[in-house]
Short mmCIF file of C-alpha atoms in Angstrom, two decimals:
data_model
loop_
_atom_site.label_atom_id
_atom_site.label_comp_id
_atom_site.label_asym_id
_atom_site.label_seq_id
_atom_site.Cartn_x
_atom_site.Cartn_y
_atom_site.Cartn_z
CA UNK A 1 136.13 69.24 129.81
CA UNK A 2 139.44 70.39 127.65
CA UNK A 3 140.79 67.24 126.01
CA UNK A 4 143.70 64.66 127.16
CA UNK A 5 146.68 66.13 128.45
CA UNK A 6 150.13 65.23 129.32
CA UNK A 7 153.04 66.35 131.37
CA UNK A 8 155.71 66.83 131.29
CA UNK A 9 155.67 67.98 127.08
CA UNK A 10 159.54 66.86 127.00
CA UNK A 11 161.74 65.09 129.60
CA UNK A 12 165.47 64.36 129.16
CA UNK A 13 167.03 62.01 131.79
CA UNK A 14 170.20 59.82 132.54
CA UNK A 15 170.67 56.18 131.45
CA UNK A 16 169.34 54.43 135.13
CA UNK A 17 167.09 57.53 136.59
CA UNK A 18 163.66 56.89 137.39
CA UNK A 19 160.88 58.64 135.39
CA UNK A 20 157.06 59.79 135.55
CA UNK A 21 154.94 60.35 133.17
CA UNK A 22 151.46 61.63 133.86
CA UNK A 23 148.42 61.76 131.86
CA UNK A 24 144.74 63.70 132.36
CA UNK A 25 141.98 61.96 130.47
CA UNK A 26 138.96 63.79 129.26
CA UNK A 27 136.68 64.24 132.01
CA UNK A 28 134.36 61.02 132.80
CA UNK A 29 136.30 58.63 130.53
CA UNK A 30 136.74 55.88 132.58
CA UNK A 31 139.36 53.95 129.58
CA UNK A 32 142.90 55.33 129.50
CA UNK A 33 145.35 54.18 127.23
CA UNK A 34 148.78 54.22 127.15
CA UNK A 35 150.72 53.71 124.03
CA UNK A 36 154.49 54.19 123.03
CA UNK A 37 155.58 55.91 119.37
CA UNK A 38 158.93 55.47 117.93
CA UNK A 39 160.34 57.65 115.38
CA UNK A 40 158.63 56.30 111.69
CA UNK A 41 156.15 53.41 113.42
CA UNK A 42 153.10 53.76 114.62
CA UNK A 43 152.40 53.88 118.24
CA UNK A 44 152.78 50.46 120.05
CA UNK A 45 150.22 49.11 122.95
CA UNK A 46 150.92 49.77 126.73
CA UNK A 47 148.65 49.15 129.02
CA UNK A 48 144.69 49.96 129.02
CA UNK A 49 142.64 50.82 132.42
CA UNK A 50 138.87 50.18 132.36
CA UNK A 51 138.18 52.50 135.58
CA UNK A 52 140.92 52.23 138.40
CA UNK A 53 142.57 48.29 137.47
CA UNK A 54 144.42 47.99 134.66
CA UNK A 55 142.30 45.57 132.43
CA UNK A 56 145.46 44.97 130.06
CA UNK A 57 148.55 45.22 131.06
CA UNK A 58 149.95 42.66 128.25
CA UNK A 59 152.09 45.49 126.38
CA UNK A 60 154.40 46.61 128.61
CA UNK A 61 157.82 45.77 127.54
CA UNK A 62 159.17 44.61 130.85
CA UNK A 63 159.09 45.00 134.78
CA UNK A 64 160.44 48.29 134.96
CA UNK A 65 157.43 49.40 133.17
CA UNK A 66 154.81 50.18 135.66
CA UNK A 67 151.65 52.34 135.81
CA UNK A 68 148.39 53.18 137.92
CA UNK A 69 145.31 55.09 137.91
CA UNK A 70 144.51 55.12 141.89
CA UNK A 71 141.34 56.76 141.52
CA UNK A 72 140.27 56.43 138.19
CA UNK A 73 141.08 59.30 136.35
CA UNK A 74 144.79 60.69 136.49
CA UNK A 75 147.24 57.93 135.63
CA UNK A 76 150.82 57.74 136.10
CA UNK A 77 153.45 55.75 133.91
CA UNK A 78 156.63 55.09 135.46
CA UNK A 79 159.62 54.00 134.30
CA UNK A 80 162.69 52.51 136.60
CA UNK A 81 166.35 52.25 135.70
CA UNK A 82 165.72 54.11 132.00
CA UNK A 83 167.31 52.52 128.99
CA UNK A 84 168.15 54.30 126.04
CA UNK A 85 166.21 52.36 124.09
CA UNK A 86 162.81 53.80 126.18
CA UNK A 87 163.40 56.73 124.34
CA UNK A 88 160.07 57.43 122.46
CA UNK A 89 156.84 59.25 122.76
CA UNK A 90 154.76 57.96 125.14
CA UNK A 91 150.79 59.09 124.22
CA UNK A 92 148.18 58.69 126.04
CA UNK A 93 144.35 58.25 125.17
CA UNK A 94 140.57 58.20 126.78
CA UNK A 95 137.78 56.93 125.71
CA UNK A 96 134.23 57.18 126.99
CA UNK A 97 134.35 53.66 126.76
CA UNK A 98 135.87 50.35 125.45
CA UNK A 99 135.55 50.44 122.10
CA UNK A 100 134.62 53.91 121.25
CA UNK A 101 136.89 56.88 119.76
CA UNK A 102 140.06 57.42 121.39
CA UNK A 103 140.89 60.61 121.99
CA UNK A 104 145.18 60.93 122.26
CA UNK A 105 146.80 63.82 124.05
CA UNK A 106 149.73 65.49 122.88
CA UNK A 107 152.11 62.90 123.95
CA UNK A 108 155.62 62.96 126.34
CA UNK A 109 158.70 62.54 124.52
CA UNK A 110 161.38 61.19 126.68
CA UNK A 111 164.71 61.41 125.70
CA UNK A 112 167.33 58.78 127.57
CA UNK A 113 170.76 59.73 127.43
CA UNK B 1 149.95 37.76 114.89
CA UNK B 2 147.54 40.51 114.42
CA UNK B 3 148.70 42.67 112.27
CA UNK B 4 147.91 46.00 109.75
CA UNK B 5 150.02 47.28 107.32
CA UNK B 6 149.62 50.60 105.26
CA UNK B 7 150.78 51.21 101.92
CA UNK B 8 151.93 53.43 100.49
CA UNK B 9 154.50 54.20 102.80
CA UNK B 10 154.52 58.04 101.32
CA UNK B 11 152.63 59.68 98.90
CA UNK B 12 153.25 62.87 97.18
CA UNK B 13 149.99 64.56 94.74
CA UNK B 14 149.18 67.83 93.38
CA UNK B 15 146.79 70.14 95.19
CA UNK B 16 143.60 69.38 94.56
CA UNK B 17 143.55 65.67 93.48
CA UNK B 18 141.48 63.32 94.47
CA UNK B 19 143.69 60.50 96.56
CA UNK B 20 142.70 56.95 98.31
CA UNK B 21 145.36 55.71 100.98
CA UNK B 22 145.12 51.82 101.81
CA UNK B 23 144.95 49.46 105.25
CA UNK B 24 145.07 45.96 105.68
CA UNK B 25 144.60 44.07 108.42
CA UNK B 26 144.83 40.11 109.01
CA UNK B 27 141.70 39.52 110.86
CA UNK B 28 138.31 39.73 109.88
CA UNK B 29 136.99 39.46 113.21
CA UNK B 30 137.19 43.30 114.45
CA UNK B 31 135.02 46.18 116.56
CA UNK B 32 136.42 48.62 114.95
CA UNK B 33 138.82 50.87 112.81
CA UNK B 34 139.93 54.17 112.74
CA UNK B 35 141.64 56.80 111.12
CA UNK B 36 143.56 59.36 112.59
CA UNK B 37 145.92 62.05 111.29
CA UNK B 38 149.24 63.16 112.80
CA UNK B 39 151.08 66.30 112.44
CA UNK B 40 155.13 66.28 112.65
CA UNK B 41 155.97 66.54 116.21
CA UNK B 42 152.19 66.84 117.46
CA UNK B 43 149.88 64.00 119.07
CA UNK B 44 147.25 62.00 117.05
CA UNK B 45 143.81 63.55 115.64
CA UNK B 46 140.80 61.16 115.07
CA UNK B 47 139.65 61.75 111.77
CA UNK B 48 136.87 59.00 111.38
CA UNK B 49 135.73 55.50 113.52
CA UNK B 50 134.04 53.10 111.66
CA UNK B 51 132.28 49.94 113.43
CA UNK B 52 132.17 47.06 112.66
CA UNK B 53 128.87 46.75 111.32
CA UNK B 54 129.34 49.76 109.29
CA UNK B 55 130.33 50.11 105.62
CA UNK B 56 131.43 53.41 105.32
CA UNK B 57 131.93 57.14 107.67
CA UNK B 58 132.33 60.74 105.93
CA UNK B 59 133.50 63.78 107.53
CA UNK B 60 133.71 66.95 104.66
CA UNK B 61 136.30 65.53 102.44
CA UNK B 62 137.22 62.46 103.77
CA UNK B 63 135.11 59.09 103.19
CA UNK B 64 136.56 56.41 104.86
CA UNK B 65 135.47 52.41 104.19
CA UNK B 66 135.57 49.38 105.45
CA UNK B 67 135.26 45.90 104.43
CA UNK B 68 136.30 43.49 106.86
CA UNK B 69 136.22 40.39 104.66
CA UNK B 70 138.65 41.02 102.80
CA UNK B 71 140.08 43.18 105.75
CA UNK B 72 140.82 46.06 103.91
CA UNK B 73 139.95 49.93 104.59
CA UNK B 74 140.75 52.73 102.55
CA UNK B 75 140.39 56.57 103.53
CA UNK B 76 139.39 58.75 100.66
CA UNK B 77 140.52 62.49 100.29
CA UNK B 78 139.10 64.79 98.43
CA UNK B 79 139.88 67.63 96.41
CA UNK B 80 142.96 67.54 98.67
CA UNK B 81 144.58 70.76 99.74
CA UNK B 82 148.43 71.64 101.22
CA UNK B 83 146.75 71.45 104.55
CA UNK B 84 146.50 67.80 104.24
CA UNK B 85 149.91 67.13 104.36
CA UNK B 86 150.64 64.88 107.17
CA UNK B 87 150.90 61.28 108.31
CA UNK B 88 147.53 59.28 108.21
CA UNK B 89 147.33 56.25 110.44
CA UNK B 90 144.98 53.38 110.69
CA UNK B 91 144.44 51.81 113.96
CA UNK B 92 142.09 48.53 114.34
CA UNK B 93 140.49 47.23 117.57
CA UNK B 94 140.09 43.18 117.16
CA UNK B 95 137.94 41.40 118.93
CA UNK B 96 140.22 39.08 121.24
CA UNK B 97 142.70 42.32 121.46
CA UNK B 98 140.86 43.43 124.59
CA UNK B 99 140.28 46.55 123.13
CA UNK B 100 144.00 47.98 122.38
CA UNK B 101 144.24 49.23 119.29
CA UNK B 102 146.65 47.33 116.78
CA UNK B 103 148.41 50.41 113.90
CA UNK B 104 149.86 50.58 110.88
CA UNK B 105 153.00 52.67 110.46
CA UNK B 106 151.26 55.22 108.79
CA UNK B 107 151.37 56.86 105.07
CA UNK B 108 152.90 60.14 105.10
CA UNK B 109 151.27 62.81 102.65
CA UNK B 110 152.47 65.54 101.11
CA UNK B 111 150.25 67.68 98.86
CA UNK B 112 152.51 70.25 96.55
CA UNK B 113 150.97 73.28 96.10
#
């Protein structure tokens, strides 16, 4: 179908709220990506699912970092007790599979205040 | 440490030059590289993926190469218009990296009309 997509486009929050971030993949993709982009870098390694388990979950920064894919498309990255420093764009990506092109959706950027 | 670096940092040409932008990376032992192209604000574009057994990819202007010995790819633009102008990122997949992708920070071009 359409490409990756993302919601929400933008989300501001308070220092210690508790965030979602949600990501479509391209239809039958069954690797998501999630990656995190700060301002002048390039985008930094998540987490990768191969189906529904998460196959890699070796780049997320800490416990309050969390995400699933229950049924092996949508996937949902959530965030506890925000930090300014989680400020970023989060992207997400599909591929058909491991080690093909990833396609990247449009990204969240998450502001902490 | 796995790691790939991009230089230059920025470039700035004349419309219609020819132009070569750089990656290195520090292992040799790779699936795959690509390059992808992001606009100010936007998510990231897949311009080319080259595998690992291949030498070289072309899409209309842009030849991209790879030789993983020396761990080095370069993405060639041609005849390069204003349109070009953005930042142009190489990502690599390495073999033990459980398919995440490992980035440079990206050369930003500008081409001056």
């Amino acid at each position: 179908g359409a490409g990756v997509s993302q919601t929400p486009s933008n989300k501001v929050t308070e220092k210690g709220k508790y965030v979602e971030l949600r990501c479509d993949p391209i239809s039958g993709h069954t690797a998501l990506y999630w990656y995190r982009q700060s301002l002048g870098q390039g985008p930094e390694f998540l987490i990768y699912f191969q189906g529904t388990g998460a196959a890699d979950d070796s780049g997320l920064p800490n416990d309050r970092f969390f995400a699933v894919r229950p049924e092996g498309s949508v996937s949902t990255l959530k965030i506890q007790r925000t930090e300014r420093g989680d400020s970023a764009v989060y992207l997400c990506a599909s591929s058909l599979t491991p080690a093909e092109t990833q396609y990247f959706g449009p990204g969240t950027r998450l502001l902490v205040l | 440490k796995q790691e790939v670096t991009q230089i230059p940092a920025a470039l700035s040409v004349p419309e219609g030059e020819n132009l070569v932008l750089n990656c290195s990376f520090t292992d040799s032992a790779i699936y795959n590289l690509q390059w992808f192209r992001q606009d100010p604000g936007k998510g990231l574009t897949s311009l080319l993926l080259i595998q690992s057994s291949q030498r070289e990819q072309t899409s209309g202007r842009l030849n991209a190469s790879l030789d993983k010995s020396s761990g080095r790819s370069t993405l060639y633009i041609a005849a390069s218009q204003p349109g070009d102008s953005a930042t142009y990122l190489c990502a690599v997949g390495f073999m033990d990296s459980n398919y995440q992708l490992i980035w440079g920070a990206g050369t930003k071009l500008i081409i001056k009309p």
